[in-house]
Amino acid sequence: MAAWGERLAGVRGVLLDISGVLYDGGEGGGAAIAGSVEAVARLKRSRLKVRFCTNESQKSRADLVGLLRRLGFDVSEGEVTAPAPAACLILKQRGLRPHLLVHDGVRSEFDQIDTSNPNCVVIADAGEGFSYQNMNKAFQVLMELENPVLFSLGKGRYYKETSGLMLDVGPYMKALEYACGIEAEVVGKPSPEFFKSALQEMGVEAHEAIMIGDDIVGDVGGAQRYGMRALQVRTGKFSSTMGPQEPPPPATSSLPRRWCLLSSLSCLPVPPPACPPGCLRRQPDLPCTSPASTPRCLRDQAEGRAGSAAAQLALP
Amino acid sequence: MAAWGERLAGVRGVLLDISGVLYDGGEGGGAAIAGSVEAVARLKRSRLKVRFCTNESQKSRADLVGLLRRLGFDVSEGEVTAPAPAACLILKQRGLRPHLLVHDGVRSEFDQIDTSNPNCVVIADAGEGFSYQNMNKAFQVLMELENPVLFSLGKGRYYKETSGLMLDVGPYMKALEYACGIEAEVVGKPSPEFFKSALQEMGVEAHEAIMIGDDIVGDVGGAQRYGMRALQVRTGKFSSTMGPQEPPPPATSSLPRRWCLLSSLSCLPVPPPACPPGCLRRQPDLPCTSPASTPRCLRDQAEGRAGSAAAQLALP
């Protein structure tokens, strides 16, 4: 396969989506995607900087990291960029008091936020919390505001659990936008501010970074618009929706025209660890150890949804 | 006030919206809007043809008419154009078997429809039925179809109950559209086919008809686009949303530029009954008997949301 040096020249940092790339959620917390634990370990041993950039908004960062660690991943809270803490920062900066329509699992992230007499609404992936009653309450709060402000933690259409596809927060954001005649502010991917924050925390410029995710809009499109490169994995929601049953792209999204597909994170070519100080030897790229990863796996998977027969890694 | 003959020249038929014009739903079935029972009675005594054109999709026509009759209205099932029977006709014509996400109250309208092995989804104002689980099921059915077809019985943003504003089916239609990357087929106002069907049942051409409703998109905009005139009443959802707290119009709707407002249906100027055969007397217009209806009530209320200081009855 094309060596890391050829295809990913200049990349110094990797942003990894979590759900659908590292694991699929579901009963009992979910299951790691084959080879992903080892792939993360290889990445962290390499000379690349690694950060986790997720739209997960059902769980607090602490709970998410706890789950990932139980699944075998080497990850700490400080390595995760997630929308709830980003939203809290915005709320504080703008003096806003939210009505929260969020999952109980993420509510602790808002412990320090004043939610009395709300002057905005924050929605996240509330799962079963998206009852008619809860949606109607959020709607009524917005309609009573002179300047209704709605924050949505991500705008994903759906995600994959082990039991099947599940509606994400995006459809409910659209519902409230339409009901109230407003436009939500998205906190999370594909918002440029969110990528900016993740890159700053990693200490890498956009043109030196690559985003790896399973969502064509949130991960690939968002990263490309922010000047990053992007890889879409064929795991997570991808595998349930592409091919014969591929839905048309959402009319509102501006999809990337060319990008690169990868069977799974385990196929990612990983550069060698940084040489120790003074070392003059040029280390060869580490081989991709996944059984699915032949020397041509990256190139062979390279076909964009936009119809390019020989799509390449999409450069910004 | 301007006489019927001046302002509504050539009108032979009146389409009346039901919720928000005749009554507000709510606990115990809801309550008639002041003066509306008498206004309907006057209209039916006049020389005009009258038909009820509703997007009500929580109740069967039989239940809706039963409720209206208990509230004092002179109405029969045969006088009501409603989306569920219209949807059944389309399903039969196209050989479609729906997965139904509808309120239990309207399910009986679909008794003759085959719902096995569904190849489309029908959503209506399901109220509490819009649980996450039910929405997710509808989403999964659509995602499993090669050519996903979604029917929405109306696309109203919200309606008013005696307890407050309530989310209508429209926001949930938008949610599924976004989740699946599809566009729903709307059965009900403002669909041209729906107005066409109501007018055919009344035996009146579009240019001879006026729609009276509380919804600027479904009633006024839809009727105008179909070549009818329209009046918006200041009852129902109107009274809760206009004025200082008026929300911006939904970005997707093409709003009428000029139309006429009316305090309530009770203010509608009503022409006299048809003269008996051979009568040569020209009967004067019947007076508007509502206390709120001064001789200038129609003119004084005439100010469109589009900012026209002297909006007139909007002609097609």
Short mmCIF file of N, CA and C in Angstrom, two decimals, chain A residues 26-152:
data_model
loop_
_atom_site.label_atom_id
_atom_site.label_comp_id
_atom_site.label_asym_id
_atom_site.label_seq_id
_atom_site.Cartn_x
_atom_site.Cartn_y
_atom_site.Cartn_z
N GLY A 26 -24.46 -0.07 22.62
CA GLY A 26 -25.54 -1.05 22.67
C GLY A 26 -25.67 -1.65 24.04
N GLU A 27 -26.38 -2.77 24.10
CA GLU A 27 -26.62 -3.44 25.37
C GLU A 27 -25.30 -3.70 26.10
N GLY A 28 -25.30 -3.46 27.38
CA GLY A 28 -24.11 -3.73 28.18
C GLY A 28 -22.96 -2.78 27.88
N GLY A 29 -23.27 -1.66 27.22
CA GLY A 29 -22.24 -0.66 26.93
C GLY A 29 -21.75 -0.71 25.51
N GLY A 30 -21.90 -1.86 24.87
CA GLY A 30 -21.46 -1.97 23.47
C GLY A 30 -20.23 -2.85 23.33
N ALA A 31 -19.67 -2.83 22.15
CA ALA A 31 -18.54 -3.72 21.85
C ALA A 31 -17.50 -2.99 21.02
N ALA A 32 -16.23 -3.28 21.31
CA ALA A 32 -15.15 -2.69 20.51
C ALA A 32 -15.21 -3.23 19.10
N ILE A 33 -14.89 -2.38 18.13
CA ILE A 33 -14.83 -2.82 16.74
C ILE A 33 -13.50 -3.55 16.54
N ALA A 34 -13.56 -4.66 15.83
CA ALA A 34 -12.39 -5.55 15.73
C ALA A 34 -11.14 -4.79 15.31
N GLY A 35 -10.09 -4.94 16.06
CA GLY A 35 -8.80 -4.36 15.72
C GLY A 35 -8.60 -2.93 16.17
N SER A 36 -9.67 -2.30 16.69
CA SER A 36 -9.55 -0.87 16.99
C SER A 36 -8.74 -0.60 18.26
N VAL A 37 -8.83 -1.50 19.24
CA VAL A 37 -8.04 -1.30 20.46
C VAL A 37 -6.55 -1.29 20.10
N GLU A 38 -6.16 -2.26 19.27
CA GLU A 38 -4.75 -2.35 18.87
C GLU A 38 -4.36 -1.15 18.00
N ALA A 39 -5.27 -0.73 17.14
CA ALA A 39 -4.96 0.40 16.26
C ALA A 39 -4.70 1.67 17.06
N VAL A 40 -5.52 1.90 18.09
CA VAL A 40 -5.30 3.08 18.93
C VAL A 40 -3.95 2.96 19.63
N ALA A 41 -3.64 1.76 20.10
CA ALA A 41 -2.36 1.57 20.79
C ALA A 41 -1.20 1.86 19.83
N ARG A 42 -1.30 1.38 18.59
CA ARG A 42 -0.24 1.64 17.60
C ARG A 42 -0.11 3.13 17.33
N LEU A 43 -1.26 3.79 17.17
CA LEU A 43 -1.22 5.23 16.91
C LEU A 43 -0.52 5.98 18.05
N LYS A 44 -0.84 5.57 19.27
CA LYS A 44 -0.27 6.29 20.41
C LYS A 44 1.22 5.99 20.58
N ARG A 45 1.67 4.85 20.04
CA ARG A 45 3.11 4.56 20.09
C ARG A 45 3.85 5.28 18.97
N SER A 46 3.10 5.75 17.97
CA SER A 46 3.75 6.37 16.80
C SER A 46 4.18 7.79 17.12
N ARG A 47 4.71 8.45 16.11
CA ARG A 47 5.14 9.83 16.33
C ARG A 47 3.99 10.82 16.19
N LEU A 48 2.79 10.31 15.93
CA LEU A 48 1.63 11.19 15.74
C LEU A 48 1.01 11.59 17.07
N LYS A 49 0.44 12.79 17.07
CA LYS A 49 -0.40 13.15 18.21
C LYS A 49 -1.80 12.61 17.97
N VAL A 50 -2.44 12.16 19.01
CA VAL A 50 -3.76 11.55 18.88
C VAL A 50 -4.72 12.24 19.83
N ARG A 51 -5.91 12.54 19.33
CA ARG A 51 -6.96 13.08 20.19
C ARG A 51 -8.29 12.48 19.77
N PHE A 52 -9.19 12.36 20.72
CA PHE A 52 -10.50 11.78 20.44
C PHE A 52 -11.51 12.92 20.31
N CYS A 53 -12.22 12.93 19.21
CA CYS A 53 -13.12 14.04 18.90
C CYS A 53 -14.50 13.47 18.62
N THR A 54 -15.38 13.59 19.60
CA THR A 54 -16.64 12.86 19.55
C THR A 54 -17.84 13.80 19.63
N ASN A 55 -18.94 13.39 19.08
CA ASN A 55 -20.22 14.08 19.29
C ASN A 55 -21.05 13.35 20.35
N GLU A 56 -20.46 12.40 21.03
CA GLU A 56 -21.18 11.64 22.06
C GLU A 56 -21.80 12.64 23.05
N SER A 57 -23.10 12.55 23.18
CA SER A 57 -23.74 13.48 24.12
C SER A 57 -24.75 12.78 25.01
N GLN A 58 -24.65 11.44 25.07
CA GLN A 58 -25.50 10.71 26.03
C GLN A 58 -24.76 10.48 27.33
N LYS A 59 -23.42 10.52 27.24
CA LYS A 59 -22.62 10.20 28.43
C LYS A 59 -21.71 11.37 28.75
N SER A 60 -21.37 11.52 30.02
CA SER A 60 -20.33 12.47 30.41
C SER A 60 -18.99 11.93 29.90
N ARG A 61 -18.01 12.84 29.82
CA ARG A 61 -16.69 12.37 29.38
C ARG A 61 -16.15 11.29 30.31
N ALA A 62 -16.40 11.46 31.62
CA ALA A 62 -15.90 10.47 32.58
C ALA A 62 -16.51 9.09 32.31
N ASP A 63 -17.81 9.07 32.06
CA ASP A 63 -18.47 7.78 31.81
C ASP A 63 -18.00 7.18 30.49
N LEU A 64 -17.83 8.05 29.49
CA LEU A 64 -17.40 7.54 28.18
C LEU A 64 -16.00 6.94 28.27
N VAL A 65 -15.12 7.65 28.96
CA VAL A 65 -13.75 7.16 29.10
C VAL A 65 -13.73 5.86 29.92
N GLY A 66 -14.56 5.81 30.95
CA GLY A 66 -14.65 4.59 31.76
C GLY A 66 -15.07 3.40 30.90
N LEU A 67 -16.06 3.63 30.05
CA LEU A 67 -16.53 2.56 29.16
C LEU A 67 -15.42 2.12 28.20
N LEU A 68 -14.75 3.11 27.59
CA LEU A 68 -13.71 2.78 26.62
C LEU A 68 -12.57 2.02 27.28
N ARG A 69 -12.23 2.42 28.46
CA ARG A 69 -11.14 1.73 29.16
C ARG A 69 -11.53 0.28 29.48
N ARG A 70 -12.82 0.10 29.86
CA ARG A 70 -13.27 -1.28 30.11
C ARG A 70 -13.21 -2.12 28.83
N LEU A 71 -13.38 -1.45 27.68
CA LEU A 71 -13.29 -2.18 26.41
C LEU A 71 -11.84 -2.38 25.97
N GLY A 72 -10.90 -1.82 26.72
CA GLY A 72 -9.49 -2.07 26.44
C GLY A 72 -8.73 -0.90 25.84
N PHE A 73 -9.39 0.23 25.64
CA PHE A 73 -8.72 1.36 24.99
C PHE A 73 -7.86 2.14 25.98
N ASP A 74 -6.75 2.62 25.46
CA ASP A 74 -5.87 3.48 26.23
C ASP A 74 -6.30 4.92 25.97
N VAL A 75 -7.11 5.47 26.85
CA VAL A 75 -7.66 6.81 26.66
C VAL A 75 -7.90 7.45 28.02
N SER A 76 -7.68 8.75 28.10
CA SER A 76 -7.96 9.47 29.36
C SER A 76 -8.90 10.63 29.07
N GLU A 77 -9.55 11.13 30.11
CA GLU A 77 -10.54 12.21 29.95
C GLU A 77 -9.96 13.42 29.24
N GLY A 78 -8.71 13.72 29.58
CA GLY A 78 -8.08 14.92 29.02
C GLY A 78 -7.81 14.83 27.52
N GLU A 79 -7.94 13.63 26.97
CA GLU A 79 -7.70 13.45 25.53
C GLU A 79 -8.97 13.55 24.70
N VAL A 80 -10.09 13.81 25.36
CA VAL A 80 -11.38 13.75 24.66
C VAL A 80 -11.97 15.15 24.48
N THR A 81 -12.29 15.52 23.25
CA THR A 81 -13.06 16.72 22.98
C THR A 81 -14.50 16.30 22.74
N ALA A 82 -15.41 16.82 23.58
CA ALA A 82 -16.82 16.40 23.53
C ALA A 82 -17.71 17.65 23.60
N PRO A 83 -18.91 17.55 23.07
CA PRO A 83 -19.73 18.77 22.94
C PRO A 83 -20.28 19.34 24.24
N ALA A 84 -20.56 18.49 25.24
CA ALA A 84 -21.18 19.03 26.46
C ALA A 84 -20.26 20.04 27.16
N PRO A 85 -18.99 19.70 27.39
CA PRO A 85 -18.11 20.71 28.01
C PRO A 85 -17.97 21.97 27.12
N ALA A 86 -17.95 21.78 25.81
CA ALA A 86 -17.87 22.94 24.91
C ALA A 86 -19.10 23.81 25.04
N ALA A 87 -20.26 23.18 25.18
CA ALA A 87 -21.50 23.94 25.34
C ALA A 87 -21.50 24.72 26.65
N CYS A 88 -21.00 24.09 27.71
CA CYS A 88 -20.95 24.77 29.02
C CYS A 88 -20.11 26.05 28.93
N LEU A 89 -19.02 25.96 28.20
CA LEU A 89 -18.16 27.13 28.03
C LEU A 89 -18.92 28.25 27.33
N ILE A 90 -19.63 27.92 26.28
CA ILE A 90 -20.40 28.92 25.53
C ILE A 90 -21.50 29.53 26.41
N LEU A 91 -22.19 28.67 27.16
CA LEU A 91 -23.27 29.15 28.02
C LEU A 91 -22.75 30.15 29.04
N LYS A 92 -21.59 29.82 29.62
CA LYS A 92 -21.00 30.73 30.62
C LYS A 92 -20.57 32.04 29.96
N GLN A 93 -19.91 31.93 28.81
CA GLN A 93 -19.42 33.13 28.13
C GLN A 93 -20.58 34.07 27.77
N ARG A 94 -21.71 33.51 27.40
CA ARG A 94 -22.82 34.34 26.94
C ARG A 94 -23.89 34.56 28.01
N GLY A 95 -23.63 34.10 29.21
CA GLY A 95 -24.58 34.32 30.31
C GLY A 95 -25.93 33.68 30.06
N LEU A 96 -25.93 32.51 29.46
CA LEU A 96 -27.20 31.85 29.13
C LEU A 96 -27.54 30.77 30.15
N ARG A 97 -28.82 30.65 30.41
CA ARG A 97 -29.34 29.64 31.34
C ARG A 97 -30.21 28.66 30.55
N PRO A 98 -29.72 27.44 30.37
CA PRO A 98 -30.43 26.53 29.47
C PRO A 98 -31.58 25.76 30.11
N HIS A 99 -32.60 25.52 29.30
CA HIS A 99 -33.49 24.40 29.56
C HIS A 99 -32.84 23.20 28.87
N LEU A 100 -32.61 22.14 29.64
CA LEU A 100 -31.86 20.99 29.12
C LEU A 100 -32.78 19.87 28.66
N LEU A 101 -32.64 19.48 27.41
CA LEU A 101 -33.30 18.25 26.93
C LEU A 101 -32.16 17.30 26.56
N VAL A 102 -31.65 16.63 27.59
CA VAL A 102 -30.46 15.79 27.43
C VAL A 102 -30.66 14.47 28.16
N HIS A 103 -29.82 13.52 27.85
CA HIS A 103 -29.84 12.22 28.51
C HIS A 103 -29.37 12.38 29.96
N ASP A 104 -29.94 11.58 30.85
CA ASP A 104 -29.51 11.67 32.25
C ASP A 104 -28.02 11.42 32.39
N GLY A 105 -27.46 10.61 31.49
CA GLY A 105 -26.05 10.25 31.58
C GLY A 105 -25.11 11.41 31.39
N VAL A 106 -25.57 12.50 30.77
CA VAL A 106 -24.68 13.62 30.50
C VAL A 106 -25.01 14.83 31.38
N ARG A 107 -26.05 14.70 32.17
CA ARG A 107 -26.54 15.84 32.95
C ARG A 107 -25.47 16.37 33.91
N SER A 108 -24.62 15.48 34.41
CA SER A 108 -23.60 15.92 35.38
C SER A 108 -22.64 16.92 34.77
N GLU A 109 -22.48 16.91 33.45
CA GLU A 109 -21.59 17.89 32.81
C GLU A 109 -22.10 19.31 33.01
N PHE A 110 -23.40 19.44 33.28
CA PHE A 110 -24.02 20.77 33.41
C PHE A 110 -24.22 21.17 34.88
N ASP A 111 -23.57 20.43 35.78
CA ASP A 111 -23.78 20.67 37.21
C ASP A 111 -23.48 22.11 37.62
N GLN A 112 -22.51 22.72 36.94
CA GLN A 112 -22.12 24.08 37.34
C GLN A 112 -22.87 25.16 36.57
N ILE A 113 -23.87 24.76 35.81
CA ILE A 113 -24.61 25.71 34.97
C ILE A 113 -25.95 26.05 35.61
N ASP A 114 -26.26 27.34 35.65
CA ASP A 114 -27.54 27.81 36.20
C ASP A 114 -28.65 27.50 35.19
N THR A 115 -29.61 26.69 35.62
CA THR A 115 -30.70 26.33 34.70
C THR A 115 -32.03 26.94 35.14
N SER A 116 -31.95 27.90 36.08
CA SER A 116 -33.20 28.53 36.51
C SER A 116 -33.67 29.53 35.47
N ASN A 117 -34.95 29.72 35.38
CA ASN A 117 -35.54 30.73 34.49
C ASN A 117 -34.84 30.74 33.12
N PRO A 118 -34.95 29.65 32.39
CA PRO A 118 -34.12 29.46 31.19
C PRO A 118 -34.35 30.51 30.09
N ASN A 119 -33.24 30.88 29.44
CA ASN A 119 -33.33 31.80 28.30
C ASN A 119 -32.73 31.18 27.04
N CYS A 120 -32.57 29.86 27.05
CA CYS A 120 -32.20 29.14 25.83
C CYS A 120 -32.51 27.66 26.06
N VAL A 121 -32.37 26.88 25.01
CA VAL A 121 -32.59 25.44 25.12
C VAL A 121 -31.35 24.72 24.59
N VAL A 122 -30.93 23.69 25.30
CA VAL A 122 -29.83 22.82 24.84
C VAL A 122 -30.40 21.43 24.63
N ILE A 123 -30.24 20.90 23.42
CA ILE A 123 -30.63 19.50 23.21
C ILE A 123 -29.39 18.68 22.86
N ALA A 124 -29.43 17.44 23.29
CA ALA A 124 -28.36 16.49 23.01
C ALA A 124 -29.04 15.17 22.65
N ASP A 125 -28.25 14.18 22.36
CA ASP A 125 -28.82 12.87 22.05
C ASP A 125 -29.49 12.32 23.30
N ALA A 126 -30.78 12.58 23.44
CA ALA A 126 -31.50 12.23 24.66
C ALA A 126 -32.07 10.82 24.61
N GLY A 127 -31.98 10.16 23.47
CA GLY A 127 -32.52 8.80 23.38
C GLY A 127 -33.99 8.78 23.76
N GLU A 128 -34.34 7.89 24.66
CA GLU A 128 -35.74 7.77 25.09
C GLU A 128 -36.26 9.07 25.68
N GLY A 129 -35.35 9.96 26.07
CA GLY A 129 -35.77 11.26 26.61
C GLY A 129 -36.45 12.13 25.57
N PHE A 130 -36.35 11.77 24.29
CA PHE A 130 -37.04 12.53 23.24
C PHE A 130 -38.51 12.10 23.18
N SER A 131 -39.18 12.20 24.31
CA SER A 131 -40.62 11.92 24.34
C SER A 131 -41.36 13.13 23.77
N TYR A 132 -42.62 12.93 23.43
CA TYR A 132 -43.42 14.06 22.93
C TYR A 132 -43.50 15.14 24.00
N GLN A 133 -43.68 14.72 25.23
CA GLN A 133 -43.82 15.69 26.32
C GLN A 133 -42.55 16.53 26.47
N ASN A 134 -41.39 15.89 26.43
CA ASN A 134 -40.14 16.63 26.59
C ASN A 134 -39.86 17.53 25.39
N MET A 135 -40.18 17.04 24.19
CA MET A 135 -39.99 17.88 23.01
C MET A 135 -40.93 19.08 23.06
N ASN A 136 -42.16 18.84 23.50
CA ASN A 136 -43.13 19.92 23.56
C ASN A 136 -42.72 20.97 24.59
N LYS A 137 -42.13 20.51 25.69
CA LYS A 137 -41.68 21.45 26.71
C LYS A 137 -40.56 22.34 26.15
N ALA A 138 -39.60 21.71 25.48
CA ALA A 138 -38.50 22.49 24.87
C ALA A 138 -39.06 23.49 23.86
N PHE A 139 -40.04 23.04 23.07
CA PHE A 139 -40.69 23.91 22.08
C PHE A 139 -41.36 25.09 22.77
N GLN A 140 -42.09 24.81 23.84
CA GLN A 140 -42.80 25.88 24.54
C GLN A 140 -41.83 26.89 25.16
N VAL A 141 -40.72 26.39 25.71
CA VAL A 141 -39.71 27.32 26.27
C VAL A 141 -39.21 28.24 25.16
N LEU A 142 -38.89 27.68 24.01
CA LEU A 142 -38.38 28.48 22.90
C LEU A 142 -39.42 29.51 22.43
N MET A 143 -40.67 29.08 22.36
CA MET A 143 -41.71 29.98 21.84
C MET A 143 -42.00 31.13 22.80
N GLU A 144 -41.64 30.92 24.07
CA GLU A 144 -41.89 32.00 25.04
C GLU A 144 -40.75 33.01 25.08
N LEU A 145 -39.64 32.71 24.42
CA LEU A 145 -38.48 33.61 24.43
C LEU A 145 -38.60 34.64 23.33
N GLU A 146 -38.20 35.86 23.64
CA GLU A 146 -38.25 36.90 22.63
C GLU A 146 -37.24 36.61 21.53
N ASN A 147 -36.05 36.16 21.94
CA ASN A 147 -35.03 35.75 20.97
C ASN A 147 -34.66 34.30 21.24
N PRO A 148 -35.41 33.39 20.66
CA PRO A 148 -35.17 31.98 20.99
C PRO A 148 -33.80 31.50 20.52
N VAL A 149 -33.06 30.86 21.43
CA VAL A 149 -31.73 30.33 21.11
C VAL A 149 -31.74 28.83 21.40
N LEU A 150 -31.38 28.07 20.39
CA LEU A 150 -31.35 26.60 20.52
C LEU A 150 -29.95 26.11 20.22
N PHE A 151 -29.36 25.38 21.15
CA PHE A 151 -28.08 24.72 20.92
C PHE A 151 -28.34 23.23 20.72
N SER A 152 -27.65 22.68 19.73
CA SER A 152 -27.75 21.23 19.52
C SER A 152 -26.35 20.64 19.61
#
